[in-house]
Tab-separated table of N, CA and C in Angstrom:
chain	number	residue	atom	x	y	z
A	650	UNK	N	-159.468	-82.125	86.107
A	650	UNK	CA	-160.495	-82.633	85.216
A	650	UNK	C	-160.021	-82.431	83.782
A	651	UNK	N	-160.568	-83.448	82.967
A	651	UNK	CA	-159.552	-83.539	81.797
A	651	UNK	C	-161.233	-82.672	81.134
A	652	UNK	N	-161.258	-82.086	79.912
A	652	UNK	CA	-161.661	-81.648	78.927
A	652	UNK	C	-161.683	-82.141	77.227
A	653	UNK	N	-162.550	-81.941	76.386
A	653	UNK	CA	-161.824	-82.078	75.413
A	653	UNK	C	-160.634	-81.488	74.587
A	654	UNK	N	-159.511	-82.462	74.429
A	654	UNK	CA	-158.578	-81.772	73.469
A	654	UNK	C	-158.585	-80.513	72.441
A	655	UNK	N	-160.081	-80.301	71.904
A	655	UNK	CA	-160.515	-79.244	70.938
A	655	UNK	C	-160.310	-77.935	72.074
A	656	UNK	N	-160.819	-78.206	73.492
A	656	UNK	CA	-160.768	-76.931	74.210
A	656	UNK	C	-159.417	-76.503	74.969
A	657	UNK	N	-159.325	-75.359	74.850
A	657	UNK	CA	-158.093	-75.020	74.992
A	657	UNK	C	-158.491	-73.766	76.721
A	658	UNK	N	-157.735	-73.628	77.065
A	658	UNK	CA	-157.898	-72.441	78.714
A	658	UNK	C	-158.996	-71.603	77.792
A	659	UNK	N	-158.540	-71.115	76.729
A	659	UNK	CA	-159.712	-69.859	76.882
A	659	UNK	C	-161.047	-69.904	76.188
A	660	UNK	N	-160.875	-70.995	75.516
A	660	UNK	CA	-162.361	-71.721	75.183
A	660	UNK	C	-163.222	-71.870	76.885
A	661	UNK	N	-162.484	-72.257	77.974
A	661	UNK	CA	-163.235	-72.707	79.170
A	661	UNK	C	-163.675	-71.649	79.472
A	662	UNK	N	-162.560	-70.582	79.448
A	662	UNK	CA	-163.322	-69.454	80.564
A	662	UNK	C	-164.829	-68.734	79.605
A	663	UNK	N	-163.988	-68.565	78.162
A	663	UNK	CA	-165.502	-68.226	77.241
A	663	UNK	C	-167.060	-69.186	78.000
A	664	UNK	N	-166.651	-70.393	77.745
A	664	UNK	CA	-167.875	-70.800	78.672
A	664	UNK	C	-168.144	-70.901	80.085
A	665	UNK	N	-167.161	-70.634	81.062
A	665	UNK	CA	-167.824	-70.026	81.883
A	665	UNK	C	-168.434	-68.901	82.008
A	666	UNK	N	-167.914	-67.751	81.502
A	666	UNK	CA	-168.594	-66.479	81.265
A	666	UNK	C	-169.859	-66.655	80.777
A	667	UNK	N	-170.208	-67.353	80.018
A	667	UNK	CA	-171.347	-67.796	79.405
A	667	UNK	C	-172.740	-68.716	79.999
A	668	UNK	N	-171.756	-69.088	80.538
A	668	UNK	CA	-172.963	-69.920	81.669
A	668	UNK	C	-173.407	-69.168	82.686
A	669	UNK	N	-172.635	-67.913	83.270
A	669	UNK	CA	-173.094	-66.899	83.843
A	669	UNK	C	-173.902	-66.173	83.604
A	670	UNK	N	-173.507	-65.367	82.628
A	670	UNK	CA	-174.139	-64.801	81.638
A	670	UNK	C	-174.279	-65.258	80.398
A	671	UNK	N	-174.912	-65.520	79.723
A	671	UNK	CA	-175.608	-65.298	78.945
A	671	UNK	C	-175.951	-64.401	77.659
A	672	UNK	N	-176.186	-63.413	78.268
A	672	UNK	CA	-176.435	-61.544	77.197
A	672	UNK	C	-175.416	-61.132	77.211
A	673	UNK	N	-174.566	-61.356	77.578
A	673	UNK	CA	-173.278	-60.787	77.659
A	673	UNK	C	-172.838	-60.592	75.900
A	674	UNK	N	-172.469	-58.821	75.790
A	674	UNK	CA	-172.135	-58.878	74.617
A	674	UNK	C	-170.748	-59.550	74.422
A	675	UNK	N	-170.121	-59.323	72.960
A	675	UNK	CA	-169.111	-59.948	72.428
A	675	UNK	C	-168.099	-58.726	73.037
A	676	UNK	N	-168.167	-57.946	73.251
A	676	UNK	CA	-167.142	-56.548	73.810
A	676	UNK	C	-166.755	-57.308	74.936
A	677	UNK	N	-168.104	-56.962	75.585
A	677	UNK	CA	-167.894	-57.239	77.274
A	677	UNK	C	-167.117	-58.731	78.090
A	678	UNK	N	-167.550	-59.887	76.604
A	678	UNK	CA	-166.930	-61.138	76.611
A	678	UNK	C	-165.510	-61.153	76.561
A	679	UNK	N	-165.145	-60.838	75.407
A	679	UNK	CA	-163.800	-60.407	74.971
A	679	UNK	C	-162.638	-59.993	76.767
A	680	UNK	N	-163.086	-58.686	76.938
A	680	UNK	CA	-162.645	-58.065	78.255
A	680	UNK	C	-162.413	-59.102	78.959
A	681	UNK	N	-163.677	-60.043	79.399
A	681	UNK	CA	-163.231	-60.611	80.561
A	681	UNK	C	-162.263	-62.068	79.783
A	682	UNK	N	-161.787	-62.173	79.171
A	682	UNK	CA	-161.629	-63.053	78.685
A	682	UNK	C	-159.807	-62.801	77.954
A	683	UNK	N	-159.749	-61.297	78.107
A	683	UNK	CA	-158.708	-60.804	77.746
A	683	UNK	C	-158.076	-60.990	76.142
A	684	UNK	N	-159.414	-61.043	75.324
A	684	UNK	CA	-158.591	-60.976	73.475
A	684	UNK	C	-159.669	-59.579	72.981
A	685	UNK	N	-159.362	-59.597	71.586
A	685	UNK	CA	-160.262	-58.967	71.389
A	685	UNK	C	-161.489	-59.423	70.752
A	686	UNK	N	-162.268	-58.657	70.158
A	686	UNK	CA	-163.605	-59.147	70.007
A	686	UNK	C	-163.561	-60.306	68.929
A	687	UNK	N	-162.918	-59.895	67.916
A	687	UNK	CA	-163.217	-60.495	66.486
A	687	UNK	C	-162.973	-62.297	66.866
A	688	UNK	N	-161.857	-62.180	67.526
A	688	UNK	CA	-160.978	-63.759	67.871
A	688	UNK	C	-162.458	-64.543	69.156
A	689	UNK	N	-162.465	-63.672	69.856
A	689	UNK	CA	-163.929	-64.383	70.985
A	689	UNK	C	-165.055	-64.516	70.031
A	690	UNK	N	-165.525	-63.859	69.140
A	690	UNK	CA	-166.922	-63.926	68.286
A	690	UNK	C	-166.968	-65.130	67.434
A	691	UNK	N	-165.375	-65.456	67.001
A	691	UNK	CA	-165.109	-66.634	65.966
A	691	UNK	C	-165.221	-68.173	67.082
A	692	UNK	N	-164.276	-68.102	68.276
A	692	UNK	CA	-164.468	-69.080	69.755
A	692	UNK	C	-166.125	-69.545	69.940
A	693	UNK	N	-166.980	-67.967	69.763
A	693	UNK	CA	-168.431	-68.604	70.029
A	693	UNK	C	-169.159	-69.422	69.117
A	694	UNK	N	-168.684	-68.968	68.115
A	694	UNK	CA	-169.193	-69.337	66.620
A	694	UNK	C	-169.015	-70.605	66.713
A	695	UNK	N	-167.517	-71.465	66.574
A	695	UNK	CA	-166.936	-72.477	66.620
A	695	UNK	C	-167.335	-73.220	67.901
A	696	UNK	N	-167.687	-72.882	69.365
A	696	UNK	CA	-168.344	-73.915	70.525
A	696	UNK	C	-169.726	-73.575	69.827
A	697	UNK	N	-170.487	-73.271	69.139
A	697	UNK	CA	-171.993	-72.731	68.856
A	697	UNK	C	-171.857	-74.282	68.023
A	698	UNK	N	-171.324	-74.462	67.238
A	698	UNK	CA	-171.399	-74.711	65.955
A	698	UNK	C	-170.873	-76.434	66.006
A	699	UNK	N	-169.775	-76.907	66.664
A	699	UNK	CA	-169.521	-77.914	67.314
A	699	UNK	C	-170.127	-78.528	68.416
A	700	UNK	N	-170.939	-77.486	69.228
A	700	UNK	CA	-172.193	-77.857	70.122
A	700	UNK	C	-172.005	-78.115	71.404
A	701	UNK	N	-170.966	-77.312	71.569
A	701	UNK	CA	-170.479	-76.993	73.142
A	701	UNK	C	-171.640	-76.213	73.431
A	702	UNK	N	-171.423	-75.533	73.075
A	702	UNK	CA	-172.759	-74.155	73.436
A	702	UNK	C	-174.025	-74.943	72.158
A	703	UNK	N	-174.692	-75.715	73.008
A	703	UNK	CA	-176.353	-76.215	72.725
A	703	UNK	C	-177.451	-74.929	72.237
A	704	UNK	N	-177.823	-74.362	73.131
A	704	UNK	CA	-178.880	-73.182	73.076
A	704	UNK	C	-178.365	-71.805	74.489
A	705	UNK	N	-179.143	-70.621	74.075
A	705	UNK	CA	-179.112	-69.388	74.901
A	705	UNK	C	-180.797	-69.653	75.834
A	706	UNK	N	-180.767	-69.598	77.056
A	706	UNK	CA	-181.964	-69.380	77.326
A	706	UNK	C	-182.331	-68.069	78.478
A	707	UNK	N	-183.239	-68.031	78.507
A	707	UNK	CA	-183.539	-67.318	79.909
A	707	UNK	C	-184.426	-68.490	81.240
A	708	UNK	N	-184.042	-67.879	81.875
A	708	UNK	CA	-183.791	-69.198	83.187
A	708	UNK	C	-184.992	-68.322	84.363
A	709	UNK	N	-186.310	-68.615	84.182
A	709	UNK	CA	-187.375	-67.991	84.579
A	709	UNK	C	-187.882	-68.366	86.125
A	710	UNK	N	-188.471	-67.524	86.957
A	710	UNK	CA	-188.509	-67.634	88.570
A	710	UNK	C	-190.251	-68.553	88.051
A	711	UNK	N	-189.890	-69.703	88.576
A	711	UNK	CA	-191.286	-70.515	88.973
A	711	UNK	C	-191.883	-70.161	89.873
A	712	UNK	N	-191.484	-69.787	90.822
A	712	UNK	CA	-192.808	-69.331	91.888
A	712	UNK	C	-193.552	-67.916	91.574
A	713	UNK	N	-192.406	-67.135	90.951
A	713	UNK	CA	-193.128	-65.738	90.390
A	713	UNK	C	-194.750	-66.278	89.376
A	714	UNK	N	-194.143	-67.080	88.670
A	714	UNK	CA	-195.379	-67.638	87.109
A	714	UNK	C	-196.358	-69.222	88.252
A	715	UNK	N	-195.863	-68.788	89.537
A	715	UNK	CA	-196.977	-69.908	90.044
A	715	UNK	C	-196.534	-71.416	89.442
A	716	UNK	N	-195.461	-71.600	88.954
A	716	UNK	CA	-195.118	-73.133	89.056
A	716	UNK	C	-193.926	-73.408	89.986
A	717	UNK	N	-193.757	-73.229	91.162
A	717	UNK	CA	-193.272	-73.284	91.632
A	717	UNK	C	-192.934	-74.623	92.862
A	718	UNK	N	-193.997	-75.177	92.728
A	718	UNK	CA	-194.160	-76.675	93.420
A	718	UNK	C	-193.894	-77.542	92.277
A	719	UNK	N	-192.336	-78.226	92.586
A	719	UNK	CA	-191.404	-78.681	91.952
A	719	UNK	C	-192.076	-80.565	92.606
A	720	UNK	N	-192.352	-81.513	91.262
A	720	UNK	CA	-191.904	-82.667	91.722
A	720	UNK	C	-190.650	-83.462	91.082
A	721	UNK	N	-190.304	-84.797	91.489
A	721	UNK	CA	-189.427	-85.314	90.607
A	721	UNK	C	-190.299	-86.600	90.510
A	722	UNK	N	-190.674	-87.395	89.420
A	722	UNK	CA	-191.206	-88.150	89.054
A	722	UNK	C	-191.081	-89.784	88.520
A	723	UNK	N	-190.788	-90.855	89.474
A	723	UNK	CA	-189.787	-91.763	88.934
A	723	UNK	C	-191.074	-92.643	88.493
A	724	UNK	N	-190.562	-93.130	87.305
A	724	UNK	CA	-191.557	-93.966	86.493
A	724	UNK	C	-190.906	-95.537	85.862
A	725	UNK	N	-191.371	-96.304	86.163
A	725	UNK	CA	-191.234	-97.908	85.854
A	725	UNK	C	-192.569	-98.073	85.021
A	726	UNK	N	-191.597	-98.495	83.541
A	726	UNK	CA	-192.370	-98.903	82.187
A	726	UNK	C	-193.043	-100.447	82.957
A	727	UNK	N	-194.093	-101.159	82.564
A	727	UNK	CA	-194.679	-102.646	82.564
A	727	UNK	C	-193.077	-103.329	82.284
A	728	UNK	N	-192.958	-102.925	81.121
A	728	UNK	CA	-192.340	-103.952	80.441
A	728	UNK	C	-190.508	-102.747	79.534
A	729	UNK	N	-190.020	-103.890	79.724
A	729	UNK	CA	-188.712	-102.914	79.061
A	729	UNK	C	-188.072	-103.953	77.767
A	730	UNK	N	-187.964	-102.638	76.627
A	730	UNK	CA	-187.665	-103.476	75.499
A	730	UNK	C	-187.346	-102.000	74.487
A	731	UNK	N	-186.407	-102.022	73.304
A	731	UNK	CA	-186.004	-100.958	72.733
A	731	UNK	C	-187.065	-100.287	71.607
A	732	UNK	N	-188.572	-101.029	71.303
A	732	UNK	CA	-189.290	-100.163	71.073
A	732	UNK	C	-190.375	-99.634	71.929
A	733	UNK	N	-190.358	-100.055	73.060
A	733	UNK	CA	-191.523	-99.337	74.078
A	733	UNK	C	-190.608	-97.759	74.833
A	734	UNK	N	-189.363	-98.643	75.114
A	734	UNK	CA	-188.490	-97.335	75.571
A	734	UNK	C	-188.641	-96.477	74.516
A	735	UNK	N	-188.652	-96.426	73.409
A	735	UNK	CA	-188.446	-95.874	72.131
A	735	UNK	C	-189.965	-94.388	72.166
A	736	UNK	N	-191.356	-95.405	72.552
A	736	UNK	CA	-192.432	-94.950	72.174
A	736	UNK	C	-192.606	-94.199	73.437
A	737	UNK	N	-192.125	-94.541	74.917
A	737	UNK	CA	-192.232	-93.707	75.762
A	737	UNK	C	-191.626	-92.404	75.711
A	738	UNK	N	-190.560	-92.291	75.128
A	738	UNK	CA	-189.511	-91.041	75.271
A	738	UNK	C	-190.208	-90.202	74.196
A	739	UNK	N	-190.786	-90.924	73.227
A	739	UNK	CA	-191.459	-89.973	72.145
A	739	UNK	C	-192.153	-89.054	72.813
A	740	UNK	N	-193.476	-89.513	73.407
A	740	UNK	CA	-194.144	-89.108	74.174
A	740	UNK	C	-193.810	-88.198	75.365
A	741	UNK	N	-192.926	-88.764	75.446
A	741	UNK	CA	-192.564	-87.702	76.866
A	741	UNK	C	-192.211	-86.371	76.572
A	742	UNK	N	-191.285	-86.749	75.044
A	742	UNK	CA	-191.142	-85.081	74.578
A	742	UNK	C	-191.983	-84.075	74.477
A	743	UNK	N	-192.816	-84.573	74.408
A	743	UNK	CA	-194.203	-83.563	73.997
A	743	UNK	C	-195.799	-83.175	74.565
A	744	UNK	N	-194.928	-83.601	75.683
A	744	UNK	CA	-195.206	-83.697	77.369
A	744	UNK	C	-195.014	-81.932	77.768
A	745	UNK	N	-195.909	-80.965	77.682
A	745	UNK	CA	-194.760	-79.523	77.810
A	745	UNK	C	-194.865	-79.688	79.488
A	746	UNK	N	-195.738	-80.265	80.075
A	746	UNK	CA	-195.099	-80.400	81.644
A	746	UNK	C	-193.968	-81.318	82.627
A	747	UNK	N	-193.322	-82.137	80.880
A	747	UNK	CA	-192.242	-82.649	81.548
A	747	UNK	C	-190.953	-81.550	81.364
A	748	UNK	N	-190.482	-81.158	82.690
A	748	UNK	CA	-189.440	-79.821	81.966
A	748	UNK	C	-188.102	-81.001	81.865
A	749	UNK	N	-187.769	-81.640	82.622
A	749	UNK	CA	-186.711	-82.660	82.228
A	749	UNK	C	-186.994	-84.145	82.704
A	750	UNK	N	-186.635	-85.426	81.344
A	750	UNK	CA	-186.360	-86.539	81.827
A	750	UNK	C	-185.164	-87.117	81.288
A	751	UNK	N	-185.069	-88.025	82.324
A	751	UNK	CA	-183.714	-88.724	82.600
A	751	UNK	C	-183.852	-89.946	82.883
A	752	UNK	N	-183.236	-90.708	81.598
A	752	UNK	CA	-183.299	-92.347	81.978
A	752	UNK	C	-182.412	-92.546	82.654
A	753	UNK	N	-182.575	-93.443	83.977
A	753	UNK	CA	-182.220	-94.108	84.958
A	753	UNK	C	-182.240	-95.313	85.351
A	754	UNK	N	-180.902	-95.637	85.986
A	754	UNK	CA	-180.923	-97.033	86.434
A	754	UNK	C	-180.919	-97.518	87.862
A	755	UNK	N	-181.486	-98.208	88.382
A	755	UNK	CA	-182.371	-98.638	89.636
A	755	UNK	C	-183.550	-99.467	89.301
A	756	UNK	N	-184.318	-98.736	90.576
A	756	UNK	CA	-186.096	-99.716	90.823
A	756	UNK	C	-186.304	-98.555	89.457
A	757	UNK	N	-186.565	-97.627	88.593
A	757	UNK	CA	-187.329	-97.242	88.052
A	757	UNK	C	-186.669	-97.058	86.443
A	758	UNK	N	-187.029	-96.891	85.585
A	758	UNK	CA	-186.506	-96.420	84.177
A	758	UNK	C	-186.596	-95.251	83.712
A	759	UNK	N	-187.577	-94.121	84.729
A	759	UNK	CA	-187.343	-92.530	84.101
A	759	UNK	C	-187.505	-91.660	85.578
A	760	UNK	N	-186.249	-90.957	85.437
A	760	UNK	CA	-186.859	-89.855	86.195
A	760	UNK	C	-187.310	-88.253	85.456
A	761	UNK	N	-188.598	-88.226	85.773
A	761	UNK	CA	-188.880	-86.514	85.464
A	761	UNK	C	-189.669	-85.388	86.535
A	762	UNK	N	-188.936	-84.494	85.538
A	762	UNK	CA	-189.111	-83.148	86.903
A	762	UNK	C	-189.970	-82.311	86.376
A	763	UNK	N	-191.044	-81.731	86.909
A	763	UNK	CA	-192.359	-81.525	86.581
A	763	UNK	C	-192.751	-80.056	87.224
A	764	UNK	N	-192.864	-79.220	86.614
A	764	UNK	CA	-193.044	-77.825	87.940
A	764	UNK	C	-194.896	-77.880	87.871
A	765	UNK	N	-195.561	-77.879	88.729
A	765	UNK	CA	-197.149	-77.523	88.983
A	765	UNK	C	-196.864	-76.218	89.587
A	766	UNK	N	-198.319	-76.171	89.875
A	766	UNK	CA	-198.939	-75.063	90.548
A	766	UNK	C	-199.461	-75.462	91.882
A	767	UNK	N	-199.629	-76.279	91.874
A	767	UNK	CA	-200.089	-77.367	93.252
A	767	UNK	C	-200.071	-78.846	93.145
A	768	UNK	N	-200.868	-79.433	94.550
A	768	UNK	CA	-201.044	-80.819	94.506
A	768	UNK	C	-201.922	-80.913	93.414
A	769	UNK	N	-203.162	-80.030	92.940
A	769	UNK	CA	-204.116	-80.728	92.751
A	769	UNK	C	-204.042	-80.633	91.123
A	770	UNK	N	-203.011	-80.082	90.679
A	770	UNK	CA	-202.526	-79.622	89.064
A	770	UNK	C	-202.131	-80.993	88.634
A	771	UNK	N	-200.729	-81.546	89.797
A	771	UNK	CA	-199.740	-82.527	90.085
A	771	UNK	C	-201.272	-83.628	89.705
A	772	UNK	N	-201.999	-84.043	90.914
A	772	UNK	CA	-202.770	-84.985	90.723
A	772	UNK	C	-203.933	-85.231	89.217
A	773	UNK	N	-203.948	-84.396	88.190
A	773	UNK	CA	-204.351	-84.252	87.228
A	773	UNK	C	-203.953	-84.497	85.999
A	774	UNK	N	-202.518	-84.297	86.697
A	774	UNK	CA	-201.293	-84.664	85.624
A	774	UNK	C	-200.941	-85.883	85.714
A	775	UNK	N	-200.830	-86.728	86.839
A	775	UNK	CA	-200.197	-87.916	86.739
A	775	UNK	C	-201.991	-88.749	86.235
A	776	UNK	N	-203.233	-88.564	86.507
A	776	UNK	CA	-204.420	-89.119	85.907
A	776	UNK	C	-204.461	-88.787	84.199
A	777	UNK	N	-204.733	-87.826	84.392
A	777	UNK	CA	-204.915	-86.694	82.908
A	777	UNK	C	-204.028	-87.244	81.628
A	778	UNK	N	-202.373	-87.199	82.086
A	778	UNK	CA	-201.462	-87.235	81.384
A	778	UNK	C	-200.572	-88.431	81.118
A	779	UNK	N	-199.883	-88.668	82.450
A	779	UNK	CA	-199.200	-89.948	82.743
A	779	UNK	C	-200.014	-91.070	82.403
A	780	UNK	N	-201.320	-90.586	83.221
A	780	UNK	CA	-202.084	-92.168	83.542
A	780	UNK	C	-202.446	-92.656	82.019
A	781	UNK	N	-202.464	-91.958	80.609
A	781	UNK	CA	-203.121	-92.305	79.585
A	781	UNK	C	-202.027	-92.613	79.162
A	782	UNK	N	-200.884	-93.138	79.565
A	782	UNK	CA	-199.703	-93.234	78.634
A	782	UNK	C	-199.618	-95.507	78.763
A	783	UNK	N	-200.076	-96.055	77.771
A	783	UNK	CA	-200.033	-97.326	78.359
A	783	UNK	C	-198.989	-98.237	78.877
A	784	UNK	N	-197.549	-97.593	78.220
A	784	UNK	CA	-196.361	-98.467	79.186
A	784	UNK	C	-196.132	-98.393	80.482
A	785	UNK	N	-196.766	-97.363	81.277
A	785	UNK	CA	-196.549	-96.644	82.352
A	785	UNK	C	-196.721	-97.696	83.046
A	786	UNK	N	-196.161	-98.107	83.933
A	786	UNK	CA	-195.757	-99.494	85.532
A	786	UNK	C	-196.848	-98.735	86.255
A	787	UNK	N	-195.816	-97.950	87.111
A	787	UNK	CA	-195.932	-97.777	88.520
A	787	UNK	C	-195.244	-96.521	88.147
A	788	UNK	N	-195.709	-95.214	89.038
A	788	UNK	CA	-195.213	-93.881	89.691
A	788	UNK	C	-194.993	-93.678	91.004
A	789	UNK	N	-193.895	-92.957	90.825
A	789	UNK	CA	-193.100	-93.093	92.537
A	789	UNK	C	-192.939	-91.143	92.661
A	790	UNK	N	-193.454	-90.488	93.968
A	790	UNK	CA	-193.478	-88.729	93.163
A	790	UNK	C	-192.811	-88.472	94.818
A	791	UNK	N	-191.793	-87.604	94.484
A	791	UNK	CA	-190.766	-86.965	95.296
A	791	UNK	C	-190.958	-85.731	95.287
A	792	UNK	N	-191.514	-84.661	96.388
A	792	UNK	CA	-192.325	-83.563	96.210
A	792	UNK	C	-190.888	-82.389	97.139
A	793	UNK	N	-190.466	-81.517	95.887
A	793	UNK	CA	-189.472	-80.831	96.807
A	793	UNK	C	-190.014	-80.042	98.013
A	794	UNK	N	-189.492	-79.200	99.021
A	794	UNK	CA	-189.920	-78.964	99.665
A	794	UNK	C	-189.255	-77.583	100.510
A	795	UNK	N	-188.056	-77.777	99.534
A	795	UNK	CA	-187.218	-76.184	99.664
A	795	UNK	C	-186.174	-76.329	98.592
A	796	UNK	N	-185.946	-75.610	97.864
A	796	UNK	CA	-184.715	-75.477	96.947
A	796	UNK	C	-183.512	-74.882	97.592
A	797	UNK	N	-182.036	-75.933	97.635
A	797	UNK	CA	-181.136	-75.165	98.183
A	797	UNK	C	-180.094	-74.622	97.499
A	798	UNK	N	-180.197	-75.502	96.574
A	798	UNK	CA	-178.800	-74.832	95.302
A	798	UNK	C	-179.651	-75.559	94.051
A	799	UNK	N	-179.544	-74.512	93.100
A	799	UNK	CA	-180.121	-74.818	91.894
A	799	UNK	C	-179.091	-73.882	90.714
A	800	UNK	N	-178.552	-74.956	89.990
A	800	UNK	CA	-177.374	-74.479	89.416
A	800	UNK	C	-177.860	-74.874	88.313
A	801	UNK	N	-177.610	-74.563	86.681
A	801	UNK	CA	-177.427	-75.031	85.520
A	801	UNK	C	-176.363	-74.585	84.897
A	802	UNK	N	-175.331	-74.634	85.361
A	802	UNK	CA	-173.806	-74.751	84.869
A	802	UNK	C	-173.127	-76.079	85.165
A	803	UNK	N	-172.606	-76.078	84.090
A	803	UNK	CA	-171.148	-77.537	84.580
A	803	UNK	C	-170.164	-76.292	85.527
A	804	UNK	N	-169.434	-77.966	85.883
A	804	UNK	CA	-168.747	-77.320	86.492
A	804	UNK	C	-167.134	-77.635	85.886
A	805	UNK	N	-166.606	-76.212	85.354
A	805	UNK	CA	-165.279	-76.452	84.020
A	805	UNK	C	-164.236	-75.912	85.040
C-alpha cells in the first residue's frame, strides 16, 4: 500500500501507536517507536498540524450509557441537486443523534448510523427528527443485531 510521500516508516508506526492508544505519553511513544522524545513530539506536532492526526478522542461503551441499539440509516432525498444536498448535510450536522453520515452511491444518497436506546427512541427519531426534514424521500433502517469487529483505525 502506497502512502503519502510526506510519510516516511516512522511517521506510520507513530500513527499506529496512536490509533491504539491514544494517552500514550510522548516518553512512552518515543520507546515504542525507538527515537527520542523531542524528534516524536515534533512527528506529532507536524501529522497534528498537516492533519494526519484530525482529533484525540475517547471511544465510549454504548451499551454501558444505554445507546447501545445501533441502526444504520439509508436515506433517499425527493429530489437531488447541489443545493438541497447542500441544505441536507447542513442539517444533518446538527443532528447530535446522527453519530456518522456518509454520502453514498446506489438506491439511496445517505447512509447514517444512529445509536438509540431502543425501538421506540429509533421510532421518534425517524418521526420527531428525520420526518421534519423536507428533502427526506424515503427511509430504509438496518437494525444491527450483534457487533463483530468494530475498529476505528486505518489500516497502515
Amino acid at each position: 500500500m502506497e502512502y503519502s510521500s510526506k510519510l516516511d516508516a516512522t511517521d506510520l508506526k507513530i500513527l499506529r501507536v496512536l490509533q491504539e492508544e491514544g494517552r500514550i505519553t510522548t516518553k512512552e511513544l518515543a520507546a515504542k517507536v525507538n527515537l527520542s522524545t523531542t524528534p516524536v513530539f515534533e512527528r506529532m506536532k507536524r501529522l497534528e498540524k498537516e492533519g494526519y492526526i484530525k482529533k484525540y478522542v475517547a471511544i465510549l461503551d454504548a451499551d454501558k450509557l444505554n445507546l447501545g441499539f445501533t441502526v444504520f440509516c439509508s436515506v433517499k432525498l425527493k429530489q437531488m441537486n447541489r443545493d438541497i444536498a447542500n441544505d441536507f448535510v447542513k442539517v444533518i450536522k446538527d443532528i447530535p443523534q446522527v453519530a456518522d453520515c456518509f454520502n453514498i452511491a446506489g438506491e439511496f444518497d445517505y447512509l447514517l448510523r444512529i445509536n438509540a436506546t431502543d425501538m421506540k427512541y429509533y421510532n421518534d427519531f425517524i418521526i420527531n427528527v428525520l420526518g421534519t426534514i423536507d428533502s427526506v424521500g424515503s427511509i430504509q433502517s438496518t437494525f444491527v443485531m450483534n457487533t463483530i469487529k468494530e475498529s476505528y483505525a486505518l489500516y497502515l
